[in-house]
mmCIF file of C-alpha atoms in Angstrom:
data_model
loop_
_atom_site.group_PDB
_atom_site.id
_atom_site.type_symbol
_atom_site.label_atom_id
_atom_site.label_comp_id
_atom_site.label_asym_id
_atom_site.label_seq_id
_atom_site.Cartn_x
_atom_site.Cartn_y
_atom_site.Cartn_z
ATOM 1 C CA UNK A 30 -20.358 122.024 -7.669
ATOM 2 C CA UNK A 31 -19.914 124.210 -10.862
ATOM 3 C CA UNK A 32 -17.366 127.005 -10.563
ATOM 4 C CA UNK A 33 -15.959 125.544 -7.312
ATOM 5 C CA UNK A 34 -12.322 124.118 -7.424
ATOM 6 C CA UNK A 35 -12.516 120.490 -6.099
ATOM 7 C CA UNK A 36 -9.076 119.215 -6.472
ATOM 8 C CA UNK A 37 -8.113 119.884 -2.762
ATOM 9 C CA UNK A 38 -9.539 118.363 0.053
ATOM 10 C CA UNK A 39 -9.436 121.883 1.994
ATOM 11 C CA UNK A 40 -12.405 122.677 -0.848
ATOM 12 C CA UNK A 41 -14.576 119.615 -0.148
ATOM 13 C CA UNK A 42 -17.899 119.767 2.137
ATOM 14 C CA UNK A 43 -16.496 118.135 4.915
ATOM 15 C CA UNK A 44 -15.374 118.791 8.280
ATOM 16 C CA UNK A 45 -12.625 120.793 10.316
ATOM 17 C CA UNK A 46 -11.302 118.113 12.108
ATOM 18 C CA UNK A 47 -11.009 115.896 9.385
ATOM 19 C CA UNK A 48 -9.933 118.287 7.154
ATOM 20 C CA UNK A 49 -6.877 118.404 9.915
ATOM 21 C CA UNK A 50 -5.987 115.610 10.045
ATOM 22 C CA UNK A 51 -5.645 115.244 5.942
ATOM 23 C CA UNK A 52 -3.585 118.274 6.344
ATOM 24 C CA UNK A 53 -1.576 116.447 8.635
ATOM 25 C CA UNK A 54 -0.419 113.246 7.012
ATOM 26 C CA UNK A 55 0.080 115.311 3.324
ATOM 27 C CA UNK A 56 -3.084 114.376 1.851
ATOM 28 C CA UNK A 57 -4.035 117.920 0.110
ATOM 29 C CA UNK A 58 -4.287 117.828 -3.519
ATOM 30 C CA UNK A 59 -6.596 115.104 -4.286
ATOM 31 C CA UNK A 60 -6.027 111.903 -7.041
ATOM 32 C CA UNK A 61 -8.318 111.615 -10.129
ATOM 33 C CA UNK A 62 -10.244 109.098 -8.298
ATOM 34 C CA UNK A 63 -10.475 110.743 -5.380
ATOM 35 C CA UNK A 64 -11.668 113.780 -7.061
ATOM 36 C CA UNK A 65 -14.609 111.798 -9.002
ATOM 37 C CA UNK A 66 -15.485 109.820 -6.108
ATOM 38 C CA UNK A 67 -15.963 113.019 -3.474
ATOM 39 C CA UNK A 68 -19.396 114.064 -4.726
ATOM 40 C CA UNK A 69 -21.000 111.203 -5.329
ATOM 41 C CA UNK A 70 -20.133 109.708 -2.009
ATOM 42 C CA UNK A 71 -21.019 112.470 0.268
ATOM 43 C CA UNK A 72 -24.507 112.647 -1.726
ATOM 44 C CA UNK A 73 -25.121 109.129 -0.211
ATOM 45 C CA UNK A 74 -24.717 107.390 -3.593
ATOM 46 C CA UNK A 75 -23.589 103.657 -3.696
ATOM 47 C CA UNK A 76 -20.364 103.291 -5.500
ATOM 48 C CA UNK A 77 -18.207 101.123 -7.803
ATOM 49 C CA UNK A 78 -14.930 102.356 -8.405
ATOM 50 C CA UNK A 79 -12.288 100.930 -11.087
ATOM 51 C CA UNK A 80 -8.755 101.784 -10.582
ATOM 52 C CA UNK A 81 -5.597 100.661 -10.228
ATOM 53 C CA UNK A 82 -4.141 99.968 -6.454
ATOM 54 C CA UNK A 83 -2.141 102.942 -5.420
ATOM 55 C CA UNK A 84 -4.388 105.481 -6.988
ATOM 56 C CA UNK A 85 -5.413 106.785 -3.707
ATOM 57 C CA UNK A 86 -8.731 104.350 -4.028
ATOM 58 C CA UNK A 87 -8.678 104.083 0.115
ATOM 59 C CA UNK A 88 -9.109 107.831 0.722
ATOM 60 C CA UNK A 89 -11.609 107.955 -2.007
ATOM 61 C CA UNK A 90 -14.160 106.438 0.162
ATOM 62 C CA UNK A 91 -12.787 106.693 3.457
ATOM 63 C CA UNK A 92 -12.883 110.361 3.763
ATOM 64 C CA UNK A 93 -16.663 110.222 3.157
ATOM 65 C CA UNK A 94 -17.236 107.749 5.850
ATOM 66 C CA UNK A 95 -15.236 109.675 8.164
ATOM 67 C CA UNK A 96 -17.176 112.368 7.298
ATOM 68 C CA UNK A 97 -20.672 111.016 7.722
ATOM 69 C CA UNK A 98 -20.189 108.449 10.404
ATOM 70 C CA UNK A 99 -20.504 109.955 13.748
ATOM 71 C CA UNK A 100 -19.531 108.558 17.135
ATOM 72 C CA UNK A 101 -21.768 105.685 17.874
ATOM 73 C CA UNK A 102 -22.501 102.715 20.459
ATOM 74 C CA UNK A 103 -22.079 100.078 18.047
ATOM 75 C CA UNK A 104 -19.763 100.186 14.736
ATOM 76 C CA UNK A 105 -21.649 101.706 11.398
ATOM 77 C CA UNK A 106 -19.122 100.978 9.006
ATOM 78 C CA UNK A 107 -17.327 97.502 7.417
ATOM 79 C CA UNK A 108 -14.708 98.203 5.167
ATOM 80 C CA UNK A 109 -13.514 94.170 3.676
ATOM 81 C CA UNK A 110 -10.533 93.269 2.381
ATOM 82 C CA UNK A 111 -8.081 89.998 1.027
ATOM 83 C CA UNK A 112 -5.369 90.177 3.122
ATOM 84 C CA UNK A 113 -4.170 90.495 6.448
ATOM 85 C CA UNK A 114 -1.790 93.221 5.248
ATOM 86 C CA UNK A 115 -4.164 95.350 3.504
ATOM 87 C CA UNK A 116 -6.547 95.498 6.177
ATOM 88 C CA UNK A 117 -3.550 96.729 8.520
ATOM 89 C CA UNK A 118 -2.828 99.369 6.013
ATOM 90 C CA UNK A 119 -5.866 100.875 5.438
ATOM 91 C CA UNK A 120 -6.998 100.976 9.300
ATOM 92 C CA UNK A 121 -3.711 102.931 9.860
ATOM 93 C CA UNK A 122 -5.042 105.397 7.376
ATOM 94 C CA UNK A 123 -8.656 105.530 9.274
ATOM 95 C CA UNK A 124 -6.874 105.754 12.486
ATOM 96 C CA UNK A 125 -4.635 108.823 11.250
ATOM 97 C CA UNK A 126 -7.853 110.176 9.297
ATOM 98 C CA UNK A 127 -10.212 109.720 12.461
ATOM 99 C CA UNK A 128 -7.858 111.151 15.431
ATOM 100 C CA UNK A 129 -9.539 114.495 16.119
ATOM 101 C CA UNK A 130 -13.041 113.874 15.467
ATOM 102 C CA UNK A 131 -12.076 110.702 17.766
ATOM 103 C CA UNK A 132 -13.628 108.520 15.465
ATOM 104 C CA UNK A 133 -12.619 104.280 16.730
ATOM 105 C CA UNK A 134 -11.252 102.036 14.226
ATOM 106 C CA UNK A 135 -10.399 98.364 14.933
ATOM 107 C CA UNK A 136 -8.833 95.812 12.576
ATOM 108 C CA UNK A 137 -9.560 91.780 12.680
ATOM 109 C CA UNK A 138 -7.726 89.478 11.069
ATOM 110 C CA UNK A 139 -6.940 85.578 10.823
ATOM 111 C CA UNK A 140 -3.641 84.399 12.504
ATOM 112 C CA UNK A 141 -3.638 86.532 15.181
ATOM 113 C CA UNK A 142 -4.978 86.616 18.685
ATOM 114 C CA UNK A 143 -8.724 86.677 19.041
ATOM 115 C CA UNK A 144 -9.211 87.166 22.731
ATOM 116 C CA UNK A 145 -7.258 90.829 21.799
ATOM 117 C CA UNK A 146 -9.441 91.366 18.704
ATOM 118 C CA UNK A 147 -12.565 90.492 21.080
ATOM 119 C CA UNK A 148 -11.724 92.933 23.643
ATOM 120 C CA UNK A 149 -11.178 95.321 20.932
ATOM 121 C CA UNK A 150 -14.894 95.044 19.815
ATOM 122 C CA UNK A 151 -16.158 95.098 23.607
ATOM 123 C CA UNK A 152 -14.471 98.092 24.100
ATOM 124 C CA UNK A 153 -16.358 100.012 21.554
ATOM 125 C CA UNK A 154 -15.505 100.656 17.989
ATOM 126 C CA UNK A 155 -17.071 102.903 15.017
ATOM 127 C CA UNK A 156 -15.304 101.233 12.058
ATOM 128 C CA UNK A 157 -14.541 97.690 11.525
ATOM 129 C CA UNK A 158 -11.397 97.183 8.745
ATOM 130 C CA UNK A 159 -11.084 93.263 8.615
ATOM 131 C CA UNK A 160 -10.537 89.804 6.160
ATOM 132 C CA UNK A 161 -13.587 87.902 5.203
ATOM 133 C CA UNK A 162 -12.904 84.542 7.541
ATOM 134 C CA UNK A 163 -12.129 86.367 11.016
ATOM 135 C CA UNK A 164 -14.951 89.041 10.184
ATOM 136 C CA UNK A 165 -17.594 85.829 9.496
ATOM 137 C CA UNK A 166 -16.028 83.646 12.493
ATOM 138 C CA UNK A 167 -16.506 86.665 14.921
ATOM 139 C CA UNK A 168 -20.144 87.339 13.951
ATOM 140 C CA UNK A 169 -21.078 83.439 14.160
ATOM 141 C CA UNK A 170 -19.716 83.853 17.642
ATOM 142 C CA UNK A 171 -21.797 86.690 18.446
ATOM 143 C CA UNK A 172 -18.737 89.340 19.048
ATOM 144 C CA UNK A 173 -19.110 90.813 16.557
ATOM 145 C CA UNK A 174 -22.761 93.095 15.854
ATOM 146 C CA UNK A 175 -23.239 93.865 12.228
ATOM 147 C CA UNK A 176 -26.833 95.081 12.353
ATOM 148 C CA UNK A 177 -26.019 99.034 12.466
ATOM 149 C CA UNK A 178 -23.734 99.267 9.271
ATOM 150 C CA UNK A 179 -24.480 101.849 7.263
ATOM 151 C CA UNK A 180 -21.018 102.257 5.151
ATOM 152 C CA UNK A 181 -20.087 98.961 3.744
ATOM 153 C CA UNK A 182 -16.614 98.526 1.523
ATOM 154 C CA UNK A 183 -15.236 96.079 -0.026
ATOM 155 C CA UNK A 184 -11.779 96.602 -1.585
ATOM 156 C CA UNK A 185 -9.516 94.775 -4.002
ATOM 157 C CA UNK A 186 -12.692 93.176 -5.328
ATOM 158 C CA UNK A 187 -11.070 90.979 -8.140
ATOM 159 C CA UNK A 188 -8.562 89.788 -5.467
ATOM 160 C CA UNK A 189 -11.572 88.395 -3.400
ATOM 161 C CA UNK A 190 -12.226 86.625 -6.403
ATOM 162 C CA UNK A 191 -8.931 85.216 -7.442
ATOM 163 C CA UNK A 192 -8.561 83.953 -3.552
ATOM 164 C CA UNK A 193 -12.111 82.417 -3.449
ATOM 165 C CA UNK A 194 -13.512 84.724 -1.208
ATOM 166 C CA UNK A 195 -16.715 85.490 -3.274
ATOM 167 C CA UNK A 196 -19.079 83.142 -1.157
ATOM 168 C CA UNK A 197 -17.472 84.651 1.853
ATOM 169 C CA UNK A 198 -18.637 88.103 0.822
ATOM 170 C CA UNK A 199 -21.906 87.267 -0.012
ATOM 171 C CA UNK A 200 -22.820 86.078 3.505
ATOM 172 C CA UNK A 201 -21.068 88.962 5.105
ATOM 173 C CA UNK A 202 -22.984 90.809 2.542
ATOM 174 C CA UNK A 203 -26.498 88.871 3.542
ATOM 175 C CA UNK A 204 -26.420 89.846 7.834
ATOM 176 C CA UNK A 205 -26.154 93.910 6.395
ATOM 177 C CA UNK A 206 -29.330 96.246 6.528
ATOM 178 C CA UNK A 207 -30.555 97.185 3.265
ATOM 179 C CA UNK A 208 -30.502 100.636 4.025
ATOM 180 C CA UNK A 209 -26.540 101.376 3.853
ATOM 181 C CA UNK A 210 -24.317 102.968 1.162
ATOM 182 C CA UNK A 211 -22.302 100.453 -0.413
ATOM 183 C CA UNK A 212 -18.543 100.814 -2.498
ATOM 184 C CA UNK A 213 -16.991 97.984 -4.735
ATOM 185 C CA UNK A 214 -13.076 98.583 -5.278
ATOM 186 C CA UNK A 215 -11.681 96.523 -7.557
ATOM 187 C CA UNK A 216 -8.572 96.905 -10.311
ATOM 188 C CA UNK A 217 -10.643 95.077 -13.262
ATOM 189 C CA UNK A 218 -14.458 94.055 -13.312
ATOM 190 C CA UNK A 219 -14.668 90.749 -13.980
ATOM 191 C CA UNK A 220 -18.476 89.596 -14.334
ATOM 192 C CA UNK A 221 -18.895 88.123 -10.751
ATOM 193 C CA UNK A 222 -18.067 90.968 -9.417
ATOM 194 C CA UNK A 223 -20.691 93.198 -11.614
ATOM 195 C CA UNK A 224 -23.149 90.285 -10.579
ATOM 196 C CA UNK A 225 -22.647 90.754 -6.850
ATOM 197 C CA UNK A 226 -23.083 94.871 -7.433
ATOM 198 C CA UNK A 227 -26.400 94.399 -9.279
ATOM 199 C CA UNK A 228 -27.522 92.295 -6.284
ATOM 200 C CA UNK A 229 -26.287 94.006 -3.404
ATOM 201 C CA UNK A 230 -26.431 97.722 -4.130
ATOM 202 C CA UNK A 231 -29.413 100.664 -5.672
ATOM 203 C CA UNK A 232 -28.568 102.654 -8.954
ATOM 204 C CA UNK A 233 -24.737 102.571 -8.245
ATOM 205 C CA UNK A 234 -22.352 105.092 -9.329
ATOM 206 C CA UNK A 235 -19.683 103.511 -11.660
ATOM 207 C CA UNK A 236 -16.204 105.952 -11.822
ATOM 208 C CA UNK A 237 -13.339 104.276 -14.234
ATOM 209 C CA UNK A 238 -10.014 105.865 -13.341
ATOM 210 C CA UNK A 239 -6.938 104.263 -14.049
ATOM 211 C CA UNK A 240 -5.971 101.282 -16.219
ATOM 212 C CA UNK A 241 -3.446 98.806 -15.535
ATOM 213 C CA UNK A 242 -1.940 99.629 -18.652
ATOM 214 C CA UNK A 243 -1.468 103.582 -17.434
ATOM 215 C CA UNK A 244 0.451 101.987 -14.318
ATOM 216 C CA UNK A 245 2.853 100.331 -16.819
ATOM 217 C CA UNK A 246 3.286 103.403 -19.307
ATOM 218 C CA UNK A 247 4.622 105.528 -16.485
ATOM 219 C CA UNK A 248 7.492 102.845 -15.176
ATOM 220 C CA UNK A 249 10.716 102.638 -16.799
ATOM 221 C CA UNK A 250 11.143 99.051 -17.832
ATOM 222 C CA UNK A 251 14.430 96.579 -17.999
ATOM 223 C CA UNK A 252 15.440 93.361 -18.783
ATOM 224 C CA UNK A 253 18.473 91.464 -19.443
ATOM 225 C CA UNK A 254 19.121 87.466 -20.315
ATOM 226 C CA UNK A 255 21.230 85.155 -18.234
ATOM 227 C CA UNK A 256 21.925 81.612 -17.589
ATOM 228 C CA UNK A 257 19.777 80.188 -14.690
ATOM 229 C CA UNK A 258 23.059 79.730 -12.400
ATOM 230 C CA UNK A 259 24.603 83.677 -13.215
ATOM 231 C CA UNK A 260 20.834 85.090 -11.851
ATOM 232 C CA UNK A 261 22.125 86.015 -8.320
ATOM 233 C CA UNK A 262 24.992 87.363 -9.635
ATOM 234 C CA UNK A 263 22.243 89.501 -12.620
ATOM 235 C CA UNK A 264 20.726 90.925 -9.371
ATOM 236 C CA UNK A 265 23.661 91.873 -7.420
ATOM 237 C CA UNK A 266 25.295 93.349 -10.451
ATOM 238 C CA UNK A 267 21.778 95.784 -11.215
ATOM 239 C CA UNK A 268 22.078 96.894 -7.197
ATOM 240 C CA UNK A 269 25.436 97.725 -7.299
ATOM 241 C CA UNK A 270 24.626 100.021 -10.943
ATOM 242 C CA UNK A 271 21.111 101.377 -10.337
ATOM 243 C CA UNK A 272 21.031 101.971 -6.567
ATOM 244 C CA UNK A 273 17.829 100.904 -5.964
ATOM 245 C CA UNK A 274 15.905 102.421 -3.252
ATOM 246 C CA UNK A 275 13.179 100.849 -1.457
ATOM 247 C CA UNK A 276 12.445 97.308 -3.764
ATOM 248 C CA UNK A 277 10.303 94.058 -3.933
ATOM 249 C CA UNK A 278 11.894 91.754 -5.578
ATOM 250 C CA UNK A 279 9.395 88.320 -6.477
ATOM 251 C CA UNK A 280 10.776 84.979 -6.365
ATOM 252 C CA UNK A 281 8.479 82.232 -8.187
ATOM 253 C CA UNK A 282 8.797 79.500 -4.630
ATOM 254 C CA UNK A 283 9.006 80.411 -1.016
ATOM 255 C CA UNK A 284 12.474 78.410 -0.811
ATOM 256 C CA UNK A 285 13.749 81.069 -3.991
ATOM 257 C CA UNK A 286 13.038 83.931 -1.447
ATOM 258 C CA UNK A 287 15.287 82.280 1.017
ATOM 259 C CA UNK A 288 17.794 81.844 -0.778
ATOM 260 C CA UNK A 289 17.962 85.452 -2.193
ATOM 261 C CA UNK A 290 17.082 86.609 0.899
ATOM 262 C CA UNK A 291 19.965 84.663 2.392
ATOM 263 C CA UNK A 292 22.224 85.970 -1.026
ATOM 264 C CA UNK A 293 21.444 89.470 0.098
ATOM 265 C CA UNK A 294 22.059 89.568 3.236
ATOM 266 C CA UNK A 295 25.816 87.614 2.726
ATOM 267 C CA UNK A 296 26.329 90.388 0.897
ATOM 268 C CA UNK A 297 25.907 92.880 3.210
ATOM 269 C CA UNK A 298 22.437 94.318 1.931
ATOM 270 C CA UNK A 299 19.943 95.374 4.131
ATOM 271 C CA UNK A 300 16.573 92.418 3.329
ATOM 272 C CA UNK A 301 13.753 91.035 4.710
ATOM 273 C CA UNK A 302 11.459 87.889 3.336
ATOM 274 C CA UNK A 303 7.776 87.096 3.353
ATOM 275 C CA UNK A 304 6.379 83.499 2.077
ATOM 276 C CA UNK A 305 3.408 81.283 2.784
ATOM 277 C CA UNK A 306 5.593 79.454 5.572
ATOM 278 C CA UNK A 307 5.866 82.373 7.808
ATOM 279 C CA UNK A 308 4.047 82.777 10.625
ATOM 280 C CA UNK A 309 1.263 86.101 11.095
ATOM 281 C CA UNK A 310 3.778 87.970 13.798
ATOM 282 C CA UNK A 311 7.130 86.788 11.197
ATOM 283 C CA UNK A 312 5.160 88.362 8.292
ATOM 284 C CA UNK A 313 4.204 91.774 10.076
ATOM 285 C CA UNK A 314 7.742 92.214 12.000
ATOM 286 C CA UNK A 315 9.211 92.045 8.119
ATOM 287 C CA UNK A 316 6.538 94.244 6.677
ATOM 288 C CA UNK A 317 7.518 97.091 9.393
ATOM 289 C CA UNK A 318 11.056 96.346 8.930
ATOM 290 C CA UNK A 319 10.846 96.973 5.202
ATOM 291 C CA UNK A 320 8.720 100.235 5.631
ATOM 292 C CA UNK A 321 10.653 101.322 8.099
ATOM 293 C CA UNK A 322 14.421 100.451 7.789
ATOM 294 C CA UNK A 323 15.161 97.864 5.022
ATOM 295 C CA UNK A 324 15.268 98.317 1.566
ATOM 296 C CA UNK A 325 14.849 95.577 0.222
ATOM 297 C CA UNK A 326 11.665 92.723 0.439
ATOM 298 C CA UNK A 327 11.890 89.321 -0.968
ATOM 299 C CA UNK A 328 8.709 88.215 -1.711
ATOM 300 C CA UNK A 329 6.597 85.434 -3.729
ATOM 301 C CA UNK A 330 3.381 86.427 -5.393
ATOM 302 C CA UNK A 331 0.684 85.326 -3.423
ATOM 303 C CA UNK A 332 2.575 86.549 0.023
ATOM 304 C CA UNK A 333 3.040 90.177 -1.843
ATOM 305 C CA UNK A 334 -0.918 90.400 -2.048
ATOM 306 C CA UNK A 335 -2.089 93.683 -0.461
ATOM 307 C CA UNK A 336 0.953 95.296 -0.377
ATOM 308 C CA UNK A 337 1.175 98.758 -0.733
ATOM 309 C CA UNK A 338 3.659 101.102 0.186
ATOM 310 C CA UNK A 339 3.737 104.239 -1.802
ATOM 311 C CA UNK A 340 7.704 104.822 -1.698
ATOM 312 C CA UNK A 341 8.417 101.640 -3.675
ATOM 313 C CA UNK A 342 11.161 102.585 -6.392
ATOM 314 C CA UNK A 343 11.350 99.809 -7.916
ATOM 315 C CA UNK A 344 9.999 96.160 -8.568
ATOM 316 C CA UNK A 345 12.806 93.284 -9.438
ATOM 317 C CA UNK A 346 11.480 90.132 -11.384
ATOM 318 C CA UNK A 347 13.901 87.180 -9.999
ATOM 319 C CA UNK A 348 11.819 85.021 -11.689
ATOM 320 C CA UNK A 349 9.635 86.091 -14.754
ATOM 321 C CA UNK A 350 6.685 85.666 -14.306
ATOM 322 C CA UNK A 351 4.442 83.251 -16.764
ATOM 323 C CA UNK A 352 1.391 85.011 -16.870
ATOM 324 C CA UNK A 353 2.071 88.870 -18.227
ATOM 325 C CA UNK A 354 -1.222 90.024 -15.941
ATOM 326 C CA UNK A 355 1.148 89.024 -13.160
ATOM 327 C CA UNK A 356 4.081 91.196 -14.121
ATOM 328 C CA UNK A 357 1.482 93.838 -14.800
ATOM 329 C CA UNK A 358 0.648 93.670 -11.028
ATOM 330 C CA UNK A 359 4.157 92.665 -9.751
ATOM 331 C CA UNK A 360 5.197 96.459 -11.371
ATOM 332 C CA UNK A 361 2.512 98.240 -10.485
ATOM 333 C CA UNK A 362 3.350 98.288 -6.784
ATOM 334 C CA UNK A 363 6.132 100.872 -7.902
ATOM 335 C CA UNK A 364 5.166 104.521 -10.042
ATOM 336 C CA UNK A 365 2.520 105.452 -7.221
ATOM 337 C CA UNK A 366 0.756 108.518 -7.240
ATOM 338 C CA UNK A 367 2.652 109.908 -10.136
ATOM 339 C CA UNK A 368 6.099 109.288 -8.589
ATOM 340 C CA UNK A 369 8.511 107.467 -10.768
ATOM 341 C CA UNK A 370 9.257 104.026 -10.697
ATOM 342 C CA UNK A 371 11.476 101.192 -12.627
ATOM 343 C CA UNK A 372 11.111 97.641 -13.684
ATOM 344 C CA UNK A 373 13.860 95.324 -13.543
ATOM 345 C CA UNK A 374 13.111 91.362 -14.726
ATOM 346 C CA UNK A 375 16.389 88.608 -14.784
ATOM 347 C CA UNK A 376 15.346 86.508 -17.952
ATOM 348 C CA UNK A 377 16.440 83.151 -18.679
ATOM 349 C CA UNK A 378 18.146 81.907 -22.118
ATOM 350 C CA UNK A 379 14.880 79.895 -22.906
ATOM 351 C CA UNK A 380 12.191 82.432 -21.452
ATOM 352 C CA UNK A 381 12.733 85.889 -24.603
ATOM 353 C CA UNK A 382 9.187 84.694 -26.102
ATOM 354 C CA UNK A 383 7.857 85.403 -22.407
ATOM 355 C CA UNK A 384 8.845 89.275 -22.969
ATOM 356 C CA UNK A 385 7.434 89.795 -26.392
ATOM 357 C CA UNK A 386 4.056 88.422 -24.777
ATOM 358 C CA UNK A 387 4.703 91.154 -22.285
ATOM 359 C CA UNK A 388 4.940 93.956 -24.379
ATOM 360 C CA UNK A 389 2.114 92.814 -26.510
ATOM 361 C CA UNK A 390 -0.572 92.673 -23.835
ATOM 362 C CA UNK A 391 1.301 95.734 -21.280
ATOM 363 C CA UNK A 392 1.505 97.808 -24.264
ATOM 364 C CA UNK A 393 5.348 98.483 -23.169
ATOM 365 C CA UNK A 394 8.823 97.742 -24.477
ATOM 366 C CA UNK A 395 11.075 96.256 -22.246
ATOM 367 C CA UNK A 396 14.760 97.505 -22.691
ATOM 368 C CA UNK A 397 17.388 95.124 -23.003
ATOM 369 C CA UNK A 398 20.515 96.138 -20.547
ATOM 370 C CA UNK A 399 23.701 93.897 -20.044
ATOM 371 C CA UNK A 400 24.596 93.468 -16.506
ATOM 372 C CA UNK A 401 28.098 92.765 -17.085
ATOM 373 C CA UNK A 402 30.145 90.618 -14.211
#
């Protein structure tokens, strides 16, 4: 590859159809970590990849697949990931990626029907984009044939983790054929996850793009103190300055993002709410609402996993978080692919030692701003 310009897709060794379709949907210059990850992938090489989540990570080894996998009587590839969400996401992208070299992608998840994702399977499928209980409850059944993968993935790695997936993974891992080309995604590399990858795959290819503390850097960050009962009012008041755009904003409890879901709304803001006590169907009806016409998403932290929607200006702490990894991730949803972003946190009286611990470990000073009534 010496001498030859590989920062487009247009100049990679892949095909005319699929080169199409990334002309299609804007995908032409390619991330750092799509860049790195091109070569080795297409020479067959086993990968594990460490970079942050909206680094374009989920073209970085789908194009490859796409590229190698072939029409087929039984699927080939497995891609694995935490959350329902996710796993929507990223088949939409193999769908898009896959339309003129009519290559079949089918998602499986929990809490929705099975009968549909059954009939799915039946009906033939090349690429199977799924969470680690429906994927294992399928297969126990016997709808769902693993013994042709060739392409394994599995994506937001350190998620699995944190969600107590690992033991999951490692039996999905166990019914695959040696003889397949494996990629680990994951944000950080905690040492059960470099355990499982000296297990499960041959003289793997390790690319390190991306810190978390990059994602910070390039986000403008904010802050102001208030009283516990003037926080709604902190909110409204940085809305009606800033103009936010598209925005998450994390409440610590699922009843705090109803009642600043129910704040918004009173005041005439366009907002949607996801929490643990929604149903599957409640959860994806807000999800396309909020890519598609609201701006605003109320959301707690463990509901927000696997969200990623690249237009996300910015990220609004209702309630600090205690652990400064968490903000960390909480902002990173926002400054995607170079674009810019902003950081806004509502800080109680008794919680300033909470944002000196922040800009210790992010490596980032906060800005104090008055939101005056």
């Amino acid at each position: 590859m010496v001498g030859i310009d590989m920062s487009k897709f247009e100049d990679c060794n892949i095909n005319d159809d699929l080169k199409a379709d990334l002309e299609r949907i804007g995908f032409v210059e390619m991330t750092a970590v799509q860049e790195q990850a091109m070569s080795p992938a297409l020479d067959g090489k086993d990968l594990i990849i460490r970079s942050k989540t909206g680094s374009g990570k989920t073209a970085a080894y789908l194009v490859p697949i796409l590229n190698m996998i072939g029409r087929g009587r039984k699927p080939r590839a497995l891609v694995v990931l935490p959350t329902r969400e996710l796993a929507i996401q990223v088949n939409g992208v193999a769908e898009r990626l896959g339309r003129r070299s009519r290559i079949r992608s089918t998602v499986i998840y929990g809490g929705s029907s099975m009968a549909r994702q059954i009939e799915s399977l039946e009906r033939g499928t090349d690429i199977i984009v799924g969470t680690p209980g429906r994927i294992l409850d399928l297969h126990d059944r016997g709808f769902l044939d693993l013994s042709a993968i060739r392409y394994f993935v599995l994506d937001e790695a350190d998620v699995m983790l944190d969600m107590g997936f690992i033991d999951d993974i490692r039996k999905i891992m166990s019914f695959l054929n040696e003889e397949k080309q494996t990629f680990i995604l994951s944000a950080t590399m905690p040492e059960q996850i470099v355990e499982m990858a000296s297990d499960f795959m041959h003289d793997p290819t390790t690319i390190m793009v991306d810190s978390d503390e990059v994602t910070v850097k390039e986000i403008d960050h904010y802050y102001t103190i208030t009283k516990r009962n003037r926080k709604l009012q902190a909110l409204q008041n940085y809305l009606k300055t800033y103009g936010p755009q598209k925005t998450i904003i994390f409440s610590r409890t699922k009843a705090g993002t109803k009642m600043v879901c129910d704040f918004l709304l009173n005041k005439g803001y366009n907002a949607v709410m996801i929490n643990g006590d929604m149903s599957q169907s409640q959860r994806e009806k807000a999800m396309y609402l909020f890519r598609n016409r609201v701006e605003y998403l109320v959301a707690t932290n463990v509901a927000a996993r696997g969200i990623d929607i690249r237009d996300v200006t910015d990220i609004i702490n209702f309630d600090l978080p205690d652990d400064p990894k968490v903000y960390v991730h909480r902002v990173g949803r926002t400054a995607r692919l170079g674009s810019d972003g902003r950081a806004f946190s509502i800080v109680e009286e008794n919680q300033k030692d909470a944002v000196r611990q922040i800009e210790r470990m992010a490596r980032v000073s906060l800005r104090q701003i008055r939101m005056q009534d």
